[in-house]
Short mmCIF file of C-alpha atoms in Angstrom, two decimals:
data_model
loop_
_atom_site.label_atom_id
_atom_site.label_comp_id
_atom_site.label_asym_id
_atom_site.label_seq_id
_atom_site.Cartn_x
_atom_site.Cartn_y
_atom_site.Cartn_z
CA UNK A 11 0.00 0.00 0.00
CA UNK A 12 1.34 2.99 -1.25
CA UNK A 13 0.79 4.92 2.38
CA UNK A 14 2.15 2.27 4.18
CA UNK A 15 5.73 2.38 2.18
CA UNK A 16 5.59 6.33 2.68
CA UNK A 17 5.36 6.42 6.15
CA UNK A 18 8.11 3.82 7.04
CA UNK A 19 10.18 6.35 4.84
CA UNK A 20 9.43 9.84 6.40
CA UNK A 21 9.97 10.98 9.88
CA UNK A 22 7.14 11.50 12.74
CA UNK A 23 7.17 14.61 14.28
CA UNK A 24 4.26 15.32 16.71
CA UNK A 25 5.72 16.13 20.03
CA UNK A 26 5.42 19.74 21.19
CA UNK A 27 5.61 22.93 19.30
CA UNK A 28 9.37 23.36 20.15
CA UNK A 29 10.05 20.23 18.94
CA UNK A 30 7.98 21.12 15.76
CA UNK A 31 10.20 24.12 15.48
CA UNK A 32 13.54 22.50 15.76
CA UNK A 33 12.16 19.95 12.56
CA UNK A 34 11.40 22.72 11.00
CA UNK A 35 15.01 23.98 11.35
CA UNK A 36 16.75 20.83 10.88
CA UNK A 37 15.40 19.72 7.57
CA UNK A 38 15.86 22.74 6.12
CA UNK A 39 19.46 22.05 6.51
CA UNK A 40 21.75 20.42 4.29
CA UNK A 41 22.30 16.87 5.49
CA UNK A 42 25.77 17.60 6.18
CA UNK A 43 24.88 20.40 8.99
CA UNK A 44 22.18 18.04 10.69
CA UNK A 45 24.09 16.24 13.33
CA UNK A 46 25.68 19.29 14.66
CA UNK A 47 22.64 21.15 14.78
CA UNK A 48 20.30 18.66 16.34
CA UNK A 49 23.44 18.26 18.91
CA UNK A 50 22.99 22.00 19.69
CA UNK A 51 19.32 21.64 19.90
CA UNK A 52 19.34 18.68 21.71
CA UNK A 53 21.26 20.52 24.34
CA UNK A 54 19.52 23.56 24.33
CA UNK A 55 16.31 21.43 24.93
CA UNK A 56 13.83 22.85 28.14
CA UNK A 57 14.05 19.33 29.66
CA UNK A 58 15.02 15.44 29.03
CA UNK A 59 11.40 14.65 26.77
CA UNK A 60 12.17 17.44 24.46
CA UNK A 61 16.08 16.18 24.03
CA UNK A 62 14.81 12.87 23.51
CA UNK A 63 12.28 13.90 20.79
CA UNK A 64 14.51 16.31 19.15
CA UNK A 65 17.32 13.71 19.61
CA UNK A 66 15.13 11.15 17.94
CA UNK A 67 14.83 13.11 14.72
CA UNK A 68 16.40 11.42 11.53
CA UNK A 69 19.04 13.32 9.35
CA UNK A 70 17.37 13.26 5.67
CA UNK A 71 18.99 11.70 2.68
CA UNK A 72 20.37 13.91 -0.15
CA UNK A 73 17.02 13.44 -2.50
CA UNK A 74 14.72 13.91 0.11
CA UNK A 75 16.77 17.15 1.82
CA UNK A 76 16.56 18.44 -1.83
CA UNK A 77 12.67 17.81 -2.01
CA UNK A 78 12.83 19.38 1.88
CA UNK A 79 14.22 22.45 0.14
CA UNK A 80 12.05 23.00 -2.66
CA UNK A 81 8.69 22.85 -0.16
CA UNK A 82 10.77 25.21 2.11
CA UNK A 83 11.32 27.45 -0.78
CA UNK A 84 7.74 27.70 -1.68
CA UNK A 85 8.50 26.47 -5.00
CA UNK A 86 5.07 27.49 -7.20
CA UNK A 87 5.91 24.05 -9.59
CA UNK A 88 5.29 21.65 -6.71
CA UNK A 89 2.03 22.98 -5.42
CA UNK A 90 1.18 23.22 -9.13
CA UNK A 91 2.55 19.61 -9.21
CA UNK A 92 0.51 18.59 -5.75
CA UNK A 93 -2.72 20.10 -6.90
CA UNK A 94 -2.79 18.32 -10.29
CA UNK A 95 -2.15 14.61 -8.74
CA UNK A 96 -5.22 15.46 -7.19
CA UNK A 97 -7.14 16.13 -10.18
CA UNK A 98 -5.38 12.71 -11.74
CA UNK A 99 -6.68 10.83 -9.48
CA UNK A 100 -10.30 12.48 -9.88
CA UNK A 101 -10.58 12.14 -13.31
CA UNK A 102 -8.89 8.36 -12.60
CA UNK A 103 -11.69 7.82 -10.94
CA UNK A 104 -14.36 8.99 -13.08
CA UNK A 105 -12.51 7.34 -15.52
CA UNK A 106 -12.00 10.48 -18.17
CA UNK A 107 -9.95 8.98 -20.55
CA UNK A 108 -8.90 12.85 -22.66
CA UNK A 109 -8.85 14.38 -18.76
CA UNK A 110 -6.13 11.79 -18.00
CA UNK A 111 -3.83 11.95 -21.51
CA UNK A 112 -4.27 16.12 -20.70
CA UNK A 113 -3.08 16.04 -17.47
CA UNK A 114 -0.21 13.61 -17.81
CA UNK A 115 1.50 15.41 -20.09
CA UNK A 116 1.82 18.09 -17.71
CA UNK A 117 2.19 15.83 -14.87
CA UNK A 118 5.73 14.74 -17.11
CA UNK A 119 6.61 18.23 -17.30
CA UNK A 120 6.40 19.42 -14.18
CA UNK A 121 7.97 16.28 -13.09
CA UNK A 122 10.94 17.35 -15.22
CA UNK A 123 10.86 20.74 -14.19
CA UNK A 124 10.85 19.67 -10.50
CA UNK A 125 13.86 17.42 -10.72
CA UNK A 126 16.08 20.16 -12.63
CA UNK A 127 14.71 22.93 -9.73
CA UNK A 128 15.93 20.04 -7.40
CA UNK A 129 19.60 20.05 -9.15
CA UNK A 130 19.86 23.74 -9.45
CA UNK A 131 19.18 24.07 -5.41
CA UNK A 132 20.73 21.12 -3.96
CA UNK A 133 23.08 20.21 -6.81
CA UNK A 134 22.22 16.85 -7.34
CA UNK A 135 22.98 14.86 -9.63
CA UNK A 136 22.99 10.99 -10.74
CA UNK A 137 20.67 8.55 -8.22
CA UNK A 138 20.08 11.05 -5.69
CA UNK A 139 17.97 13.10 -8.93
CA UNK A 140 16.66 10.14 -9.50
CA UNK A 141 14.59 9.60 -6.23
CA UNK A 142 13.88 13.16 -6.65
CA UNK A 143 11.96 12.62 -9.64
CA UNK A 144 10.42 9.29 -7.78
CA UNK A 145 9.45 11.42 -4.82
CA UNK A 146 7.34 14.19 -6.82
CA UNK A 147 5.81 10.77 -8.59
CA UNK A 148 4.62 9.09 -5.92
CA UNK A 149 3.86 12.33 -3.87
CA UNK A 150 1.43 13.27 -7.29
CA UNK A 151 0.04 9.71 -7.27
CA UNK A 152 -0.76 9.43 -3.46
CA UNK A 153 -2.68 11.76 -1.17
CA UNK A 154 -0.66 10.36 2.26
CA UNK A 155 2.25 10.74 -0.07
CA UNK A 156 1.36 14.00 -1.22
CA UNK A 157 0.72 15.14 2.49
CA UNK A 158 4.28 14.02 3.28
CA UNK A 159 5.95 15.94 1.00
CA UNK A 160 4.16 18.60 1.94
CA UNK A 161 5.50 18.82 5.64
CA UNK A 162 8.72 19.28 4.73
CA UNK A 163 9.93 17.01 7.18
CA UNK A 164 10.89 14.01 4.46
CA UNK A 165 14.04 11.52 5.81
CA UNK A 166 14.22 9.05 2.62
CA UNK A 167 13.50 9.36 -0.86
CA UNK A 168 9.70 7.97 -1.42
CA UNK A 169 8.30 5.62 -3.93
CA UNK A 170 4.64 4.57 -5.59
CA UNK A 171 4.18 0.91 -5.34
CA UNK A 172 0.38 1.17 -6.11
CA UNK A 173 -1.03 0.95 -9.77
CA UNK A 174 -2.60 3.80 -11.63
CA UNK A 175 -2.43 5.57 -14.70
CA UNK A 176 0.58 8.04 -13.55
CA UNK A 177 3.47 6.41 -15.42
CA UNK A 178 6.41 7.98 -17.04
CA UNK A 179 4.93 6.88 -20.69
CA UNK A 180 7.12 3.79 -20.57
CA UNK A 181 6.50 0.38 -20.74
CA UNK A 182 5.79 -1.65 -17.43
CA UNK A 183 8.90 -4.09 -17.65
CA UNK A 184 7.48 -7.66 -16.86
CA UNK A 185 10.60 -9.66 -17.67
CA UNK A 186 12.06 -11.55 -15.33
CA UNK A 187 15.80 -9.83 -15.72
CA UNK A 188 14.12 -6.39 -15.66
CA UNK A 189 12.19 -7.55 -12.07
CA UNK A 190 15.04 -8.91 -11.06
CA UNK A 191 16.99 -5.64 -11.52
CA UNK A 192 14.39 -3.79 -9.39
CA UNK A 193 14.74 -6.06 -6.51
CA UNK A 194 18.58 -5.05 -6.67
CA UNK A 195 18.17 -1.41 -6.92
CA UNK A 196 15.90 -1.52 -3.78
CA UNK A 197 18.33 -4.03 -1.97
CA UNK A 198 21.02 -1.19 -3.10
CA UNK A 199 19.11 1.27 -2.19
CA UNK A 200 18.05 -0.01 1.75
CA UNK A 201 22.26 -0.80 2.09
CA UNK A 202 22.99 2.07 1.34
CA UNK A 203 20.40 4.11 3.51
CA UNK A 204 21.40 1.54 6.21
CA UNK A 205 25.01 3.35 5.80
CA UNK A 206 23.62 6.65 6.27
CA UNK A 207 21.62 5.52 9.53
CA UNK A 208 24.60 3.59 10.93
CA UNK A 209 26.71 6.58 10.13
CA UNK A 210 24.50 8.99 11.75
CA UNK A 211 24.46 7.08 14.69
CA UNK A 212 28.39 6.92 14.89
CA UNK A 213 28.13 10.65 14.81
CA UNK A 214 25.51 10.97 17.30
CA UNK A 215 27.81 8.20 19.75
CA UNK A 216 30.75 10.62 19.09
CA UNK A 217 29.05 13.50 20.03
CA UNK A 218 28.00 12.05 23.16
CA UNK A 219 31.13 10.58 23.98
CA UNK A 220 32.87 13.96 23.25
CA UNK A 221 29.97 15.12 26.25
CA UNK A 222 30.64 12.61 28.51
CA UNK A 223 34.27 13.19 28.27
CA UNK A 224 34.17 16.71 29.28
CA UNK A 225 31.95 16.16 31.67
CA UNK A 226 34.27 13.25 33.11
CA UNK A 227 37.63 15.76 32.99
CA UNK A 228 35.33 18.47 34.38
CA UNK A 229 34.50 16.26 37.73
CA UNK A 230 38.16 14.85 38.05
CA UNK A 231 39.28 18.39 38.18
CA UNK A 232 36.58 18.74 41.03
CA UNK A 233 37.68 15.91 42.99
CA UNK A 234 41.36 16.99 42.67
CA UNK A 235 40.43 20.10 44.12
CA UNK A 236 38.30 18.93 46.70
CA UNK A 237 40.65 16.55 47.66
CA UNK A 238 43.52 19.29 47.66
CA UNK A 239 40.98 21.13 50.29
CA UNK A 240 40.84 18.21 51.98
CA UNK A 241 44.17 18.12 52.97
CA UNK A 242 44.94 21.65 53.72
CA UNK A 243 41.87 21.49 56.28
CA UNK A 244 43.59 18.30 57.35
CA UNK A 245 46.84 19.82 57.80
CA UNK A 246 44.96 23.50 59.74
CA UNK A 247 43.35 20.87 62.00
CA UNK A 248 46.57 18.98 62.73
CA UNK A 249 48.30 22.54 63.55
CA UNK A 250 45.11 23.83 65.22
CA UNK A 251 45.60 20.84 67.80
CA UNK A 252 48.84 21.13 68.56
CA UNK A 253 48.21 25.15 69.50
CA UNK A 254 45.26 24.19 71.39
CA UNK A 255 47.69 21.47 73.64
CA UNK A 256 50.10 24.21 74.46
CA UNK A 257 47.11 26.43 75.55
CA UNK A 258 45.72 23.95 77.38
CA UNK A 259 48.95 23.15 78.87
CA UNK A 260 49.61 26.95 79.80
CA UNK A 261 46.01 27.16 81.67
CA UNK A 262 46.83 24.58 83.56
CA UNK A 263 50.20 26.11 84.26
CA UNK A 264 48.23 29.20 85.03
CA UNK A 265 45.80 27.64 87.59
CA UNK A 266 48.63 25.98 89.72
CA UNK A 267 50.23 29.43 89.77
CA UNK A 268 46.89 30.73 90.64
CA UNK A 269 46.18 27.81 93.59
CA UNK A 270 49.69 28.44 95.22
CA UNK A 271 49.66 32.19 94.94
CA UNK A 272 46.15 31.63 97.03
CA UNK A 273 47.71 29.22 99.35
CA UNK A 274 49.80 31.82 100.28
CA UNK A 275 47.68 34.72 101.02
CA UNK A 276 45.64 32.19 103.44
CA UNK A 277 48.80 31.56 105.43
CA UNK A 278 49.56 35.06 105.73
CA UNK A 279 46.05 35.78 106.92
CA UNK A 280 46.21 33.02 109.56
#
């Protein structure tokens, strides 16, 4: 179900409004600036839920930063582009054969259009263009799709697996080599977006490693000190004693002076 496949590829955002805003800011960053900005927001978070959400956001692949960009932008061609997939799929269903051939040809141009907008922003080129152009298609051939791309907020490239009359004006390749080539461009295509995840979480490790080491250093420098004050009140307390033995010693000295020196004025008086 074409839903279904969009929503395992897009990121879920509905914690607070802060959290909304920092999404908002982080995917409409170049992939290459998300770690260390979610880092930053994560640490500027009000408390531990909103780190964890913001923490818990997903750095976007190339395509799908570049289709980011172009809703961020405002870009006139994909809300064009949005708003006809909905009128494909009406006239799909009420089956209007001239409606359909109309509207396909634009829905090829625009789908053009959209990818070379896409290179001229984000400088794409190669696959990455590629699930461009399969993001505006399945976005233009699925509402849920559609809705996705519309947030902004996209983390993988998407793709239409349902069947409908939005095709590229190509033959359906049935073959078994040609089916077989699809199931290794997906396989590619999940290793290598498994690389990107595992190497966003390295980053993300690193960064809190590089936390937790400072923070280590920061209470080993407390410790030394406190033990440093430790000892110097050790040492004023050993020094402190040994003053308050001689005074002690002295008052007693004092007092026997004191007891004879009254011994004496009693035998006078007698």
């Amino acid at each position: 179900m074409a839903g279904a496949a969009g929503s395992e590829q897009t990121g879920s955002i509905t914690s607070t409004s802060r959290v909304d805003e920092a999404a908002d800011e982080l995917y409409a960053l170049p992939p290459s600036e998300f770690v260390a900005a979610r880092a930053r927001l994560v640490k500027a978070a009000a408390d531990q839920d909103e780190a964890k959400a913001i923490g818990a956001l997903r750095r976007p692949t190339q395509a799908a930063w570049a289709v980011n960009r172009l809703v961020h932008s405002g870009a006139s061609l994909l809300v064009e582009a949005l708003e006809l997939g909905e009128r494909l799929r009406d006239a799909q269903r009420q089956l209007h054969g001239s409606e359909l051939r109309r509207l396909d040809r634009r829905r090829r141009e625009l789908v053009t259009e959209l990818t070379a907008l896409a290179a001229d922003q984000a400088g794409l080129t190669g696959e990455a263009l590629t699930q461009v152009r399969n993001t505006v298609t399945a976005a233009m051939a699925d509402a849920d799709l559609a809705e996705q791309v519309r947030g902004g907020r996209l983390t993988k490239a998407l793709e239409y697996s349902g069947f409908g009359p939005l095709s590229d004006g190509s033959p359906v390749p049935d073959d078994l080599s040609a089916r077989r080539e699809q199931r290794r461009e997906r396989r590619l295509a999940e290793a290598r977006e498994a690389v990107e995840e595992a190497g966003e979480r390295v980053d993300g490790c690193r960064a809190e490693v590089k936390t937790a080491g400072a923070e280590h250093a920061r209470l080993v420098r407390e410790l030394d000190d406190v033990r440093a004050a430790l000892r110097a009140a050790e040492r004023a307390a050993q020094q402190a004693g040994r003053v308050l033995e001689k005074a002690q010693q002295r008052l007693e000295s004092a007092q026997d002076a004191r007891a004879a020196a009254e011994a004496a004025v009693e035998e006078l008086r007698g």
